[in-house]
Amino acid sequence: MEWEPVIGLEIHAQLATRTKIFSGASTAYGAEPNTQACAVDLGLPGVLPVLNEQAVRFAVRLGLALDAEVAGRSVFARKNYFYPDLPKGYQISQYELPVVGTGHLDIDLEDGTTKRIGVTRAHLEEDAGKSLHEGFEAMTGIDLNRAGTPLLEIVSEPDLRSAKEAVAYMKKLHSLVRYLGICDGNMQEGSFRCDANVSVRPKGESGFGTRAELKNLNSFRFVERAINHEIERQIELIEDGGEVVQETRLYDADKNETRSMRTKEEANDYRYFPDPDLLPLEVTRSLIEEIRGELPELPDAKKARFEADYGLPAYDAGVLTASRELADYYEATVTAADGEAKLAANWVMGELSGALNKAGLDITDSPVSAADLGGLLCRINDETISGKIAKDVFEAMWNGEGDADTVIESKGLKQVTDTGAIEAMVDEAIAANPTQLEQYRAGKTKLLGFFVGQVMKASGGKANPQQVNEILRRKLDG
Ligand code: ADP
Ligand code: MG
């Protein structure tokens, strides 16, 4: 029997506001425990929450970018449960009326096609605190700095059909929230987190199987591994005559396995009701239009423009627009390289990205500026240096030895185009290899490559390869 996985993701994006969603306490990461939780975050008697306008604006930005309905009126609700890191005994969230309704996000599949993934909703809510287990003997520490941090929970339709599609969706959303400037996307710090709902069904069936929800997936790699592992577990279970139970499972990255945490709670376990301390949230048409006017160019539009204006292949355009910073760097490079768009794409995606990866650096920390990279490409283009020598120049630039012209000058790397000088080197190479010359003239013309190599070596890689080829051919044949 062939099985088909069905996956829906719930993603929590921490909104990049300076202060919390219902209080003026700081949201900065990494402070001493419990120094950033005020009376409102702690839910002390007599306090009242006041909604952070910036959090609402950020939610609307995402709604517009997902082509979703932004609700004119939405409602905050209390989600009641008991846990030590939840001081009030309830989390303020949105339930029946979320601020962002149905929308969609298009993802690129490996075969080059795109697939539209439905977004069910996105709602505002507050984060809980954190339980600390390390460094406590027979105790658990509670840090409430995170309590009240604004989150946007973005819920997808169960439209994803493989772990790869789930990762593509997550990456696309990650790129989008960063383009929009609403979330820093830092997954190690938990600013962008994912729960994956996974079920399987016989291929061809239209109904859904029972799902399990996987928690604790804090990297793209773990999302893919955990989902694949869960798909296999469910198929094996069903094929052995068992049944999947609806439950929450925790992914253990060290063991690469999921284990049951708790059976799935139903909505009525939470006793949701509208929070009487907060007025319904009203978002006017004029506010929506104001925010629409502030939206930056989004990834899909930028990608399409890169293909149209720079003549780039879809693949290149996709890679170069994955982040706004990379796209900006690329465009600045093209400008500095006198419009050599494809050459710039090759260098940004190849040499530069390789060096950044190796050094663990972000594009914004690149030791080689876009202006300097563009300058280097100009020297390739006007044949001052060959593409091969350019790699050495790049390395010197990376090591802080100056811009391309400085490095070419100080290292004497300028390409030799003087015909007389090249002829002399060619004569020398022919004279030094009489056997190869004889073989060449007897018909083994493949040896041209050997002679080219000899001349290039003699010139320290600086001879113009086209001229070397021409002159060699003429002399060998003559
Ligand atoms: P809950 O409120 O219990 O978390 P929802 O109905 O809101 O449940 O769904 C949560 C997520 O689970 C959504 O992303 C949805 O697409 C996904 N989902 C729902 N049913 C299934 C299923 N049978 N298989 C896989 N994913 C599912
Ligand atoms: Mg849920």
XYZ file of C-alpha atoms and ligand atoms in Angstrom:
506
model
C 0.000 0.000 0.000
C 1.236 3.472 -0.820
C 0.927 6.109 1.894
C 0.612 9.860 1.588
C 1.760 12.181 4.369
C -0.428 15.166 5.330
C 1.243 17.996 7.221
C 0.107 21.324 8.675
C 2.419 23.717 10.505
C 1.788 26.084 13.391
C 4.560 28.668 13.461
C 5.188 31.095 16.280
C 6.984 34.249 15.195
C 8.138 36.521 17.989
C 7.329 40.081 16.974
C 10.246 42.498 16.990
C 8.632 45.135 19.208
C 10.745 46.904 21.836
C 8.200 46.251 24.568
C 5.768 43.481 25.428
C 2.326 42.987 23.964
C 0.401 44.236 27.007
C 3.043 46.069 29.072
C 5.985 48.448 28.779
C 8.599 45.880 29.911
C 11.530 45.280 27.556
C 11.583 42.282 25.204
C 15.412 42.294 24.849
C 16.873 38.785 24.837
C 19.423 37.494 27.309
C 18.857 39.674 30.383
C 19.340 38.368 33.941
C 16.355 36.139 34.820
C 13.259 37.943 36.094
C 14.561 41.469 35.497
C 12.163 42.144 32.626
C 8.820 41.014 33.996
C 6.673 43.842 35.346
C 3.491 43.720 37.430
C 1.347 43.305 34.292
C 3.437 40.362 32.996
C 3.165 38.771 36.434
C -0.593 39.319 36.549
C -0.515 40.976 39.964
C -3.902 42.041 41.362
C -5.294 45.297 40.044
C -3.197 45.539 36.872
C -4.691 45.966 33.411
C -3.188 44.999 30.063
C -2.780 47.714 27.391
C -2.339 46.518 23.809
C 0.913 47.393 22.014
C 0.005 49.152 18.751
C 3.245 48.105 17.055
C 2.374 44.412 17.542
C -0.937 45.019 15.752
C 0.770 46.850 12.891
C 3.218 43.956 12.495
C 0.360 41.432 12.377
C -1.386 43.505 9.704
C 1.854 43.634 7.671
C 1.998 39.856 7.613
C -1.699 39.604 6.785
C -1.237 41.846 3.752
C 1.880 39.963 2.630
C -0.073 36.670 2.789
C -2.855 38.235 0.765
C -5.120 37.449 3.719
C -8.238 39.039 5.103
C -7.315 41.444 7.899
C -10.168 41.473 10.371
C -11.795 44.838 11.042
C -12.679 43.503 14.449
C -10.941 40.754 16.390
C -11.109 39.616 19.974
C -8.585 38.624 22.655
C -9.463 35.515 24.625
C -8.154 33.826 27.724
C -6.740 30.358 27.204
C -6.760 28.778 30.640
C -4.246 26.197 31.791
C -1.991 25.677 34.743
C 1.771 25.690 34.379
C 4.522 27.143 36.569
C 5.802 29.475 33.833
C 2.342 30.987 33.284
C 1.836 33.411 36.180
C -1.766 34.427 35.473
C -3.038 30.890 34.990
C -4.150 31.860 31.501
C -2.533 33.028 28.287
C -4.036 35.971 26.419
C -4.518 34.785 22.847
C -7.079 35.099 20.081
C -9.487 32.289 19.444
C -12.735 32.754 17.553
C -11.880 36.043 15.858
C -8.176 36.277 14.908
C -6.679 39.470 13.478
C -5.558 37.711 10.269
C -7.867 35.326 8.416
C -7.418 33.067 5.374
C -4.451 33.753 3.128
C -1.771 31.852 1.253
C 1.928 31.475 0.594
C 3.542 30.096 -2.584
C 6.511 27.767 -2.199
C 9.051 26.614 -4.777
C 9.308 22.853 -5.161
C 12.451 20.965 -6.157
C 11.103 20.175 -9.640
C 10.938 23.904 -10.385
C 7.158 24.265 -9.967
C 5.402 26.369 -7.341
C 2.703 25.220 -4.958
C 0.199 27.393 -3.136
C -0.134 26.604 0.570
C -3.213 27.845 2.396
C -2.833 29.845 5.584
C -5.802 29.286 7.884
C -5.216 32.214 10.205
C -2.660 34.207 12.166
C -3.419 35.444 15.646
C -1.739 37.607 18.263
C -0.882 36.172 21.645
C 1.527 36.533 24.537
C 4.398 34.154 25.212
C 4.838 32.323 28.529
C 7.969 32.328 30.713
C 10.623 29.622 30.690
C 11.364 26.741 33.042
C 15.078 26.344 33.726
C 16.320 22.872 34.586
C 20.064 23.247 34.315
C 21.907 24.286 37.467
C 19.052 23.421 39.830
C 19.153 20.393 42.105
C 15.721 18.801 42.680
C 14.149 22.120 41.689
C 13.092 23.970 38.583
C 13.922 27.634 38.065
C 11.382 29.972 36.523
C 12.449 32.928 34.354
C 9.552 35.216 33.490
C 11.446 37.619 31.219
C 9.750 36.085 28.188
C 6.252 36.259 29.711
C 4.156 38.728 27.723
C 6.448 38.808 24.674
C 4.290 39.305 21.555
C 3.848 36.308 19.283
C 2.080 35.854 16.014
C 0.912 32.253 15.593
C 0.590 31.433 11.911
C -1.449 28.300 11.179
C -1.241 26.552 7.811
C -3.874 24.412 6.147
C -2.944 20.701 6.011
C -1.710 21.263 2.433
C 1.869 20.024 2.791
C 2.642 16.549 1.488
C 6.251 15.882 2.483
C 8.885 16.955 4.986
C 10.650 18.811 2.145
C 7.510 20.825 1.379
C 7.117 21.620 5.078
C 10.682 22.924 5.229
C 10.208 24.938 2.032
C 7.086 26.542 3.546
C 8.841 27.281 6.808
C 11.850 28.813 5.032
C 9.620 30.946 2.862
C 7.708 32.245 5.864
C 10.989 32.836 7.695
C 12.252 34.875 4.758
C 8.959 36.791 4.604
C 8.840 37.845 8.265
C 12.417 39.077 7.972
C 11.656 41.026 4.783
C 8.738 42.594 6.606
C 10.954 43.453 9.565
C 8.400 42.024 11.991
C 10.552 39.210 13.465
C 14.319 38.753 13.722
C 13.934 35.084 12.774
C 16.568 33.953 15.274
C 15.751 30.274 15.735
C 18.390 29.568 18.401
C 16.820 32.229 20.603
C 13.358 30.838 19.875
C 12.118 33.843 17.898
C 10.784 31.575 15.155
C 9.426 28.206 16.293
C 7.469 25.454 14.635
C 5.025 22.742 15.697
C 4.311 20.186 12.995
C 1.039 18.250 12.697
C 1.589 14.996 10.848
C -0.740 12.247 9.654
C -0.687 9.658 6.868
C -3.427 8.252 4.630
C -3.589 5.670 1.837
C -2.708 7.415 -1.401
C -5.833 8.465 -3.272
C -7.994 8.809 -0.151
C -9.631 12.199 0.420
C -10.205 12.061 4.192
C -7.420 12.673 6.711
C -5.848 10.245 9.146
C -5.370 10.926 12.857
C -2.520 13.353 13.451
C 0.245 13.718 15.978
C 1.669 17.137 16.826
C 5.464 17.410 17.046
C 6.942 20.015 19.371
C 10.396 21.400 19.928
C 11.562 21.736 16.324
C 14.053 24.568 16.486
C 15.937 24.215 13.213
C 15.029 23.534 9.592
C 17.077 20.349 9.701
C 15.224 19.043 12.770
C 11.840 19.827 11.191
C 12.709 17.681 8.195
C 14.175 14.833 10.230
C 11.395 14.797 12.825
C 8.610 14.796 10.226
C 10.230 12.013 8.198
C 10.725 10.007 11.330
C 7.111 10.524 12.402
C 5.773 9.535 8.953
C 7.696 6.265 9.153
C 6.547 5.609 12.709
C 2.878 6.058 11.768
C 3.108 3.879 8.650
C 4.797 1.081 10.570
C 2.260 1.353 13.371
C -0.722 1.139 10.999
C 0.798 -1.660 8.930
C 1.337 -3.643 12.129
C -2.385 -3.338 12.854
C -2.109 -0.454 15.325
C -3.777 2.958 15.358
C -2.328 6.440 15.540
C -3.590 8.314 18.587
C -4.007 12.072 18.599
C -1.234 13.280 20.863
C 1.584 15.743 21.337
C 5.023 14.258 20.774
C 8.380 15.717 21.674
C 11.253 15.473 19.183
C 14.555 14.380 20.680
C 17.295 15.558 18.316
C 20.026 13.523 20.020
C 18.197 10.227 19.554
C 16.370 11.316 16.362
C 13.068 10.017 17.699
C 9.755 11.396 18.901
C 8.100 10.338 22.117
C 4.687 10.941 23.558
C 4.364 14.003 25.806
C 0.626 14.076 26.435
C -2.578 13.121 24.715
C -3.905 16.022 22.705
C -6.069 18.465 24.604
C -9.268 19.697 22.997
C -10.182 23.361 22.716
C -12.792 22.991 25.481
C -10.072 21.885 27.914
C -8.836 25.464 27.767
C -12.159 27.082 28.672
C -11.606 29.915 26.218
C -13.597 33.098 26.835
C -13.195 36.731 25.720
C -10.803 38.634 27.980
C -12.940 41.159 29.864
C -9.892 43.377 30.469
C -9.364 44.072 26.766
C -11.609 45.826 24.279
C -12.170 44.155 20.919
C -9.383 45.123 18.534
C -10.540 47.372 15.709
C -8.354 47.803 12.653
C -9.683 50.521 10.351
C -9.483 50.464 6.548
C -7.351 53.570 6.634
C -4.818 51.940 8.975
C -4.685 48.903 6.699
C -4.064 51.122 3.668
C -1.422 53.102 5.543
C 0.408 49.858 6.397
C 0.021 48.565 2.839
C 1.808 51.712 1.677
C 4.744 50.955 3.983
C 5.316 47.388 2.750
C 8.719 46.744 1.179
C 9.120 44.851 -2.091
C 8.368 41.237 -1.106
C 10.405 38.122 -2.009
C 8.173 36.896 -4.872
C 8.043 40.319 -6.521
C 11.771 40.795 -6.092
C 12.486 37.384 -7.559
C 10.325 38.122 -10.598
C 12.080 41.469 -11.056
C 15.535 39.846 -10.826
C 14.545 37.410 -13.579
C 13.071 40.131 -15.788
C 15.538 42.985 -15.242
C 18.785 41.084 -14.806
C 17.930 38.146 -17.067
C 18.758 35.699 -14.272
C 17.629 32.052 -14.258
C 14.813 31.362 -11.767
C 17.212 29.417 -9.570
C 19.670 32.307 -9.229
C 16.865 34.794 -8.631
C 15.457 32.565 -5.879
C 18.795 32.173 -4.097
C 19.655 35.870 -4.330
C 16.295 37.037 -2.982
C 16.169 34.608 -0.048
C 17.019 37.529 2.205
C 16.656 41.240 1.716
C 20.270 41.784 2.768
C 21.630 39.349 0.174
C 19.414 40.877 -2.518
C 20.613 44.384 -1.618
C 24.232 43.241 -1.717
C 23.700 41.634 -5.113
C 22.098 44.741 -6.595
C 24.893 46.961 -5.301
C 27.424 44.563 -6.830
C 25.721 44.684 -10.235
C 25.751 48.481 -10.173
C 29.437 48.557 -9.263
C 30.162 45.947 -11.955
C 28.692 48.105 -14.731
C 25.592 45.919 -15.046
C 27.359 42.540 -15.411
C 24.364 40.799 -13.810
C 25.103 37.119 -14.493
C 28.797 37.474 -13.631
C 27.786 39.184 -10.375
C 25.268 36.405 -9.605
C 27.925 33.739 -10.141
C 30.373 35.474 -7.835
C 27.888 36.318 -5.079
C 26.449 32.764 -5.071
C 29.822 31.086 -5.599
C 33.060 32.587 -4.291
C 31.491 35.073 -1.861
C 28.816 32.798 -0.336
C 31.368 29.999 -0.054
C 33.790 32.223 1.850
C 31.019 33.574 4.100
C 29.789 30.056 4.918
C 33.268 28.859 5.697
C 33.876 31.799 8.028
C 30.372 31.540 9.549
C 29.654 35.147 8.575
C 26.466 36.855 7.524
C 26.291 38.838 4.279
C 26.028 42.045 6.329
C 29.434 41.261 7.874
C 31.187 40.494 4.589
C 34.805 41.693 4.653
C 34.489 42.386 0.914
C 31.989 45.153 0.185
C 29.613 45.026 -2.774
C 31.406 48.030 -4.283
C 34.753 46.226 -4.072
C 33.391 42.968 -5.468
C 31.868 44.936 -8.351
C 35.259 46.577 -8.897
C 36.882 43.165 -9.167
C 34.313 42.038 -11.727
C 35.077 45.133 -13.824
C 38.705 44.006 -14.000
C 37.619 40.563 -15.241
C 35.347 42.181 -17.760
C 37.941 44.559 -19.197
C 40.421 41.644 -19.277
C 42.884 43.182 -16.856
C 42.829 39.793 -15.136
C 41.489 36.339 -15.972
C 38.667 34.718 -14.015
C 41.210 32.385 -12.470
C 43.528 35.127 -11.210
C 40.408 36.946 -9.969
C 39.970 34.217 -7.363
C 43.417 35.001 -5.943
C 42.627 38.708 -5.991
C 39.349 37.985 -4.194
C 41.167 36.050 -1.501
C 43.575 38.950 -0.950
C 40.627 41.369 -0.792
C 38.949 39.085 1.734
C 42.131 39.206 3.832
C 42.028 42.982 3.910
C 44.767 43.698 1.367
C 42.747 46.430 -0.345
C 40.471 46.736 -3.362
C 40.964 44.891 -6.637
C 43.136 47.533 -8.317
C 45.406 47.789 -5.272
C 45.865 44.014 -5.085
C 46.429 43.630 -8.847
C 49.003 46.420 -8.765
C 50.878 45.367 -5.626
C 51.004 41.687 -6.595
C 51.738 42.376 -10.254
C 48.788 40.263 -11.405
C 47.877 42.264 -14.474
C 47.152 39.995 -17.396
C 49.890 39.841 -20.050
C 48.353 40.854 -23.387
C 51.559 42.021 -25.035
C 51.768 39.788 -28.137
C 55.554 39.944 -28.230
C 55.895 38.743 -24.642
C 53.422 35.904 -25.193
C 55.159 34.869 -28.425
C 58.462 34.631 -26.568
C 56.927 32.368 -23.958
C 55.306 30.250 -26.657
C 58.627 29.869 -28.490
C 60.279 28.821 -25.262
C 57.610 26.221 -24.487
C 57.869 24.735 -27.991
C 61.661 24.632 -27.888
C 61.661 22.944 -24.478
C 59.309 20.131 -25.598
C 60.501 18.704 -28.932
C 58.936 15.271 -28.374
C 55.468 16.754 -27.798
C 55.963 19.000 -30.803
C 56.712 16.004 -33.000
C 53.681 14.111 -31.698
C 51.466 17.164 -32.212
C 52.585 17.557 -35.788
C 52.063 13.814 -36.347
C 48.368 14.398 -35.594
C 48.054 14.281 -31.801
C 46.472 17.783 -31.702
C 45.118 17.122 -28.226
C 48.595 18.198 -27.064
C 47.581 21.811 -27.651
C 46.247 21.751 -24.097
C 49.606 20.608 -22.810
C 51.354 23.540 -24.495
C 48.748 26.015 -23.237
C 49.410 24.719 -19.742
C 53.171 25.186 -20.153
C 52.800 28.785 -21.313
C 50.256 29.664 -18.614
C 52.581 28.190 -16.000
C 55.532 30.163 -17.356
C 53.458 33.361 -17.149
C 52.333 32.689 -13.596
C 48.767 32.343 -14.887
C 48.822 35.905 -16.183
C 48.996 35.396 -19.943
C 45.728 36.106 -21.747
C 44.427 32.588 -22.452
C 42.807 33.470 -25.787
C 46.003 34.995 -27.139
C 48.051 32.038 -25.894
C 45.739 29.676 -27.746
C 45.862 31.635 -30.974
C 49.620 32.115 -31.054
C 50.295 28.506 -30.074
C 48.012 27.134 -32.744
C 49.661 29.301 -35.376
C 53.200 28.314 -34.360
C 52.463 24.604 -33.848
C 50.673 24.297 -37.137
C 53.239 26.365 -38.994
P -5.520 22.602 17.196
O -6.310 23.818 17.491
O -5.894 21.433 17.989
O -4.050 22.828 17.206
P -6.209 22.889 14.402
O -7.422 22.326 13.768
O -6.161 24.351 14.609
O -5.949 22.127 15.720
O -4.992 22.456 13.503
C -3.719 22.723 13.849
C -2.810 22.353 12.695
O -2.947 20.982 12.372
C -3.097 23.098 11.413
O -1.873 23.517 10.874
C -3.755 22.059 10.520
O -3.442 22.291 9.172
C -3.119 20.787 10.995
N -3.947 19.590 10.811
C -5.247 19.441 11.112
N -5.650 18.185 10.832
C -4.561 17.509 10.369
C -4.331 16.160 9.927
N -5.271 15.229 9.931
N -3.079 15.854 9.520
C -2.101 16.754 9.537
N -2.262 18.013 9.937
C -3.477 18.400 10.361
Mg -2.884 24.613 17.896
